Short mmCIF file of C-alpha atoms in Angstrom, two decimals:
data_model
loop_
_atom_site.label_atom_id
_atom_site.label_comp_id
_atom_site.label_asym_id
_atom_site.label_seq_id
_atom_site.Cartn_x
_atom_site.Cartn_y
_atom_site.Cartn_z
CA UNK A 1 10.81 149.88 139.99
CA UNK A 2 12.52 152.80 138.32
CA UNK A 3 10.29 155.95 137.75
CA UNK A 4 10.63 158.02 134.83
CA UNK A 5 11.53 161.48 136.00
CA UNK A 6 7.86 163.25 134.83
CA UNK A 7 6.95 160.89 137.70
CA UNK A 8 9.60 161.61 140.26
CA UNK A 9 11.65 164.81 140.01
CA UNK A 10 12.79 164.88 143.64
CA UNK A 11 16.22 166.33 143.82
CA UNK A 12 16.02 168.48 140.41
CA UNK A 13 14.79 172.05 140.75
CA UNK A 14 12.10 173.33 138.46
CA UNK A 15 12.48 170.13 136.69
CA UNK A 16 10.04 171.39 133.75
CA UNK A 17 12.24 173.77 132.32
CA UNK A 18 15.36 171.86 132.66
CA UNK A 19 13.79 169.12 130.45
CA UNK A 20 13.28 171.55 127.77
CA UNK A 21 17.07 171.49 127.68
CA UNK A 22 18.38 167.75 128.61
CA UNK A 23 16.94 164.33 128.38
CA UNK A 24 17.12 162.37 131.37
CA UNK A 25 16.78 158.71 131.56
CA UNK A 26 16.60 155.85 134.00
CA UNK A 27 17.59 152.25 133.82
CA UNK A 28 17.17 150.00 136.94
CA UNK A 29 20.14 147.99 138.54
CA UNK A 30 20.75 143.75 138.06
CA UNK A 31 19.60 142.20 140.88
CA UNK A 32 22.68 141.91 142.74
CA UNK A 33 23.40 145.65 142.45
CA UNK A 34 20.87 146.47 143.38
CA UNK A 35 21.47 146.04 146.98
CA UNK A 36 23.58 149.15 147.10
CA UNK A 37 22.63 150.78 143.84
CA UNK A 38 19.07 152.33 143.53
CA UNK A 39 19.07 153.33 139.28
CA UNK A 40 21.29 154.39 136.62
CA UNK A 41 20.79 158.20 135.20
CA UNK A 42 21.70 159.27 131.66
CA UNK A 43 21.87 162.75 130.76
CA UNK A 44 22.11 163.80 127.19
CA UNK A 45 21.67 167.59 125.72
CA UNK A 46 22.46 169.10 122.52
CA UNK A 47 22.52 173.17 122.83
CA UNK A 48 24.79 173.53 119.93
CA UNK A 49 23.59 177.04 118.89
CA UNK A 50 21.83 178.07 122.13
CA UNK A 51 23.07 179.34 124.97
CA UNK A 52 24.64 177.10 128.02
CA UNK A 53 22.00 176.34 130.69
CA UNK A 54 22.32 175.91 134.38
CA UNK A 55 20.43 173.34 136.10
CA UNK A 56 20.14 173.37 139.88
CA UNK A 57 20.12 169.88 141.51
CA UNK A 58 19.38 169.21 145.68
CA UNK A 59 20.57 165.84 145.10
CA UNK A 60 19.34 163.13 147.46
CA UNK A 61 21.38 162.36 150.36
CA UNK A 62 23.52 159.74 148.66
CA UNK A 63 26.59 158.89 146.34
CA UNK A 64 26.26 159.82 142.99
CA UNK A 65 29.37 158.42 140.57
CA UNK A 66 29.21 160.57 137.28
CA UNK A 67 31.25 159.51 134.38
CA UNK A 68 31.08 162.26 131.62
CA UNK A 69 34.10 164.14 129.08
CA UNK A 70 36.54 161.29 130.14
CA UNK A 71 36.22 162.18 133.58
CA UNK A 72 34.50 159.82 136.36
CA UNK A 73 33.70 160.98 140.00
CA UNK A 74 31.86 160.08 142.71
CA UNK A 75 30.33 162.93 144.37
CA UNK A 76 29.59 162.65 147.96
CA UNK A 77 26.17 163.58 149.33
CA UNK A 78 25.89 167.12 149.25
CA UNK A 79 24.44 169.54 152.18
CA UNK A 80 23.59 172.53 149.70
CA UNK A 81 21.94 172.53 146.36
CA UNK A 82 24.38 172.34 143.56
CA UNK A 83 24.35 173.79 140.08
CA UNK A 84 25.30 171.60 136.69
CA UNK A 85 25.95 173.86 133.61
CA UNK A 86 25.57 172.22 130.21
CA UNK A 87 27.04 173.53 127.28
CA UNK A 88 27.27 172.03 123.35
CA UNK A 89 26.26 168.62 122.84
CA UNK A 90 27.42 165.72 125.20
CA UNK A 91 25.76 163.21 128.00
CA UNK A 92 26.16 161.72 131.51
CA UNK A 93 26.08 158.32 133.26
CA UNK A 94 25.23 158.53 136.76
CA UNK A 95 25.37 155.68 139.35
CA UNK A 96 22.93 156.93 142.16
CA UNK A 97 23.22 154.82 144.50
CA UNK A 98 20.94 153.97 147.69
CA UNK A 99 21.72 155.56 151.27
CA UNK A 100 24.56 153.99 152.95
CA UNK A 101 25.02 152.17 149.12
CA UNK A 102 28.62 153.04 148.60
CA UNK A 103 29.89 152.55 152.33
CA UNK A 104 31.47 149.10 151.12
CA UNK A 105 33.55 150.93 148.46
CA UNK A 106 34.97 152.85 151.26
CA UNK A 107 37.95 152.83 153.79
CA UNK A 108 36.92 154.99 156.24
CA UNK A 109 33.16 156.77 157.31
CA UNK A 110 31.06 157.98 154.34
CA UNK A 111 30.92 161.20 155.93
CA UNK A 112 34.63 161.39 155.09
CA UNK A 113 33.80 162.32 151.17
CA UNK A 114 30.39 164.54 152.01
CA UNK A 115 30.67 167.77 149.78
CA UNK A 116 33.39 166.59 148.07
CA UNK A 117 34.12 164.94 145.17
CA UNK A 118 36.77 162.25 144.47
CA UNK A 119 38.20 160.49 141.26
CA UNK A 120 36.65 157.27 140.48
CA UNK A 121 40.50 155.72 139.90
CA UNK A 122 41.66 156.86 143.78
CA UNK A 123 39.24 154.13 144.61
CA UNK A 124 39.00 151.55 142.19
CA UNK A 125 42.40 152.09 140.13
CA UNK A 126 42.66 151.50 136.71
CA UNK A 127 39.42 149.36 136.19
CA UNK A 128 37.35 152.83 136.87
CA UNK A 129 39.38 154.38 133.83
CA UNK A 130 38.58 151.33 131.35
CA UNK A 131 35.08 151.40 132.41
CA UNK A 132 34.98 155.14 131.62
CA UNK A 133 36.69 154.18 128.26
CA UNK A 134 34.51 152.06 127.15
CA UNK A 135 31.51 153.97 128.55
CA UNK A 136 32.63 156.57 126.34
CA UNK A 137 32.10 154.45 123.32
CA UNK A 138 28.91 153.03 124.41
CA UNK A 139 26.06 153.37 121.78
CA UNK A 140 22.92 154.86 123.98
CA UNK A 141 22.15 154.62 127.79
CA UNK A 142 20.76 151.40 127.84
CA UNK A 143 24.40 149.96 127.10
CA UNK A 144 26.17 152.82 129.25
CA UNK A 145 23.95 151.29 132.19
CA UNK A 146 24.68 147.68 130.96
CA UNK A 147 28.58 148.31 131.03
CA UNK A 148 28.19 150.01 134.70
CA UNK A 149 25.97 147.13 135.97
CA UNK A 150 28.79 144.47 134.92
CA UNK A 151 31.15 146.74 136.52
CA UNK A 152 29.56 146.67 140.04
CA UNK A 153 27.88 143.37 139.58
CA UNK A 154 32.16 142.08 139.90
CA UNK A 155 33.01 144.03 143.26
CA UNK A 156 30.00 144.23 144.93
CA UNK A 157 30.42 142.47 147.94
CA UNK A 158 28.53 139.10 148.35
CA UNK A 159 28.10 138.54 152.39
CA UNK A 160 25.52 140.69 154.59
CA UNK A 161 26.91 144.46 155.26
CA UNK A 162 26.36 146.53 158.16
CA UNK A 163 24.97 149.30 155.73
CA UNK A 164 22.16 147.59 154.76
CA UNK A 165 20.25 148.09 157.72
CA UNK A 166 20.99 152.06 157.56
CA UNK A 167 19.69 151.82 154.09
CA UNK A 168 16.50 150.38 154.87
CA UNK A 169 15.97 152.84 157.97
CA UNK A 170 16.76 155.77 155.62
CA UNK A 171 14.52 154.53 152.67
CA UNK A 172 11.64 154.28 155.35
CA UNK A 173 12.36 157.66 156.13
CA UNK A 174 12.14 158.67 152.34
CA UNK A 175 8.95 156.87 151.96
CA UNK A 176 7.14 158.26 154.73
CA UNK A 177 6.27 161.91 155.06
CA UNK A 178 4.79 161.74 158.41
CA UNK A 179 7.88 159.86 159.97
CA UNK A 180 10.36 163.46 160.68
CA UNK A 181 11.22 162.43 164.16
CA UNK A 182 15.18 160.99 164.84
CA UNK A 183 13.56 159.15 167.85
CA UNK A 184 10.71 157.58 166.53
CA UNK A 185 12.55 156.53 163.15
CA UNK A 186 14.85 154.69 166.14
CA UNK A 187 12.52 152.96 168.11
CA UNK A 188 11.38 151.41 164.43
CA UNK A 189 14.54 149.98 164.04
CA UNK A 190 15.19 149.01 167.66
CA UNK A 191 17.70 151.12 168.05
CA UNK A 192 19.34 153.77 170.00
CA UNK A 193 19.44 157.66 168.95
CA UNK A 194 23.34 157.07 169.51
CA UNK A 195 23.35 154.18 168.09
CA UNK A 196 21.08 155.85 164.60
CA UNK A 197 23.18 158.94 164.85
CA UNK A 198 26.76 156.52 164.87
CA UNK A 199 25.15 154.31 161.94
CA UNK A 200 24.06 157.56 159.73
CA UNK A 201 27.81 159.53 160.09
CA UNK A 202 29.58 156.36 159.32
CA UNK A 203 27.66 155.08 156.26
CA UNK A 204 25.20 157.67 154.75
CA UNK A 205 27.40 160.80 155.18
CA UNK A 206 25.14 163.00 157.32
CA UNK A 207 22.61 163.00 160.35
CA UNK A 208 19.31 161.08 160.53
CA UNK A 209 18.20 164.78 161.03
CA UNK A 210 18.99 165.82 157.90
CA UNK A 211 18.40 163.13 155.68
CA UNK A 212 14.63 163.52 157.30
CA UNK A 213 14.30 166.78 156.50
CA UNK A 214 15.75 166.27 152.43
CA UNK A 215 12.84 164.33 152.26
CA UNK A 216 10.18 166.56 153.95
CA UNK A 217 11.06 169.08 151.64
CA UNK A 218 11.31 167.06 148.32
CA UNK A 219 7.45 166.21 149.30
CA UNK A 220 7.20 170.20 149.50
CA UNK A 221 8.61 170.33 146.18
CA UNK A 222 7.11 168.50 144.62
CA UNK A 223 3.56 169.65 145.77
CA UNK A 224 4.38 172.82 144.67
CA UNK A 225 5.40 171.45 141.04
CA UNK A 226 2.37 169.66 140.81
CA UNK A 227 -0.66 170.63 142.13
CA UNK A 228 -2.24 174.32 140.97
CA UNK A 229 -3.39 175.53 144.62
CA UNK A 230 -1.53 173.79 147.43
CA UNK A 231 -2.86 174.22 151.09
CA UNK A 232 0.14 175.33 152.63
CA UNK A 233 -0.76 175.20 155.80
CA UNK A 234 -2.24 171.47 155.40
CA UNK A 235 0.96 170.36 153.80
CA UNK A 236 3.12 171.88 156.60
CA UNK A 237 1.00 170.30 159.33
CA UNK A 238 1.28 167.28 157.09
CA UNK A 239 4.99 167.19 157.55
CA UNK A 240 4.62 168.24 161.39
CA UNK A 241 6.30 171.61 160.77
CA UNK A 242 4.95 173.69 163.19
CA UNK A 243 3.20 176.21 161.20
CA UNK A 244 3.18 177.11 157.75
CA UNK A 245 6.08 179.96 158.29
CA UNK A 246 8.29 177.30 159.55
CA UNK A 247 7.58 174.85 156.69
CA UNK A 248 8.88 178.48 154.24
CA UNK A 249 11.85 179.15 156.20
CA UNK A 250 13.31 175.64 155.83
CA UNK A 251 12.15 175.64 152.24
CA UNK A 252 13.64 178.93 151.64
CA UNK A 253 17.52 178.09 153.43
CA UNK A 254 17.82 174.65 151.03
CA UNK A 255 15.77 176.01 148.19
CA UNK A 256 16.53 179.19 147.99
CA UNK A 257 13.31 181.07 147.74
CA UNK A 258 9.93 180.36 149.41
CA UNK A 259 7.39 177.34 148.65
CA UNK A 260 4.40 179.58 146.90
CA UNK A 261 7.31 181.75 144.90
CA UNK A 262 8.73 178.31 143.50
CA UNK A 263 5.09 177.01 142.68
CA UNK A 264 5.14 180.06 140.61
CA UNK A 265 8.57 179.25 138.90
CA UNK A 266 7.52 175.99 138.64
CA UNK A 267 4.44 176.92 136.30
CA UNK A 268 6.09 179.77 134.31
#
């Protein structure tokens, strides 16, 4: 199931005042595509006569394809936060896929493309540049998602893929807050820390480590967005950080400012 984004802003800072400039919406994958692909994402703004606004994104760690002003890319996961600045009237179609998703679309190791970004057409030719045509004509998201869906729903591949298990280890790492050890999210899986480590560079992008740790401090972001007094302490034994100073300074180096001072931001 899809969640609308008042729901589930992981991934977009200070989501509140970024809606009061854009309208996001999300549209779930066919079936079929939905073994690699976790939603569609449509952007739209209209600023015509304000001024441009920046919106800061810690995207999850996966591949996001973006087709918007003729142009389609696939962005890599990302270590840093990002910034998007939107300007005039326009929209987006985003493919987000799941961890590991868009290993079968690849040649070589996902971790190949992390932090950068790479033309749609130097991996699927021409077909990515008629399915940005036509998305470009597309009469609201639902059909921008619709046209996407048939796209993937022709190439996906239909055997078993060794990603697939690395996307269900990392999704059990997204949906559990308490799991933040490499080892232990191993031994779930009966595997190896080599073996995790190997399976993570090759097909998500980036360490076990660190897709652990995106998610310990989405669940820190979010907390601060929505609850009024957060125990910060609780919360950081919560996420077995080892005291509530440790839980700030790895908020702070991905965030860019402290827990309680983005609560703040948050509200204002």
């Amino acid at each position: 199931m899809v969640r609308p984004v008042q729901e589930d802003a992981r991934g977009i800072v200070m989501p509140e005042a970024g809606l009061a400039h854009f309208r996001l919406d999300r549209y779930p994958p066919s079936p079929d595509v939905a073994r690699f692909v976790d939603r569609y994402w449509v952007a739209t703004w209209d600023l015509r006569g304000r001024p441009p606004y920046t919106q800061q994104v810690l995207a999850h760690p996966v591949v996001n394809v973006v087709f918007t002003d003729g142009t389609a890319l696939a962005h890599g996961v990302k270590t840093r936060i990002d910034a998007r600045t939107l300007s005039g009237a326009g929209r987006a179609l985003g493919i987000m896929f799941r961890p590991a998703g868009f290993r079968p679309f690849l040649t070589g190791p996902a971790s190949a493309i992390t932090d950068r970004v790479v033309p749609l057409a130097e991996l699927f030719g021409e077909p990515a540049a008629e399915l940005s045509r036509r998305l470009a004509e597309a009469v609201g998201g639902q059909e921008m998602a619709r046209l996407a869906d048939g796209f993937l729903a022709a190439i996906v591949p239909p055997g078993p893929q060794p990603c697939e298990l690395t996307t269900s280890i990392a999704e059990r790492a997204a949906a559990d807050p308490s799991l933040v050890r490499v080892d232990a999210l191993a031994a779930g899986a009966g595997l190896g820390v080599r073996q995790l480590q190997r399976r993570f560079a090759d097909h998500v992008g980036v360490s076990a480590k660190a897709v652990i740790r995106r998610y310990r401090l989405y669940e820190a972001a979010e907390q601060a967005r929505l609850q009024r007094d957060v125990d910060w302490a609780g919360l950081a034994a919560r996420l077995s950080y080892s005291d509530q100073a440790h839980l700030s300074r790895d908020f702070s180096a991905l965030l860019g400012m402290p827990p309680q001072r983005y609560a703040l931001a948050c509200r204002a």
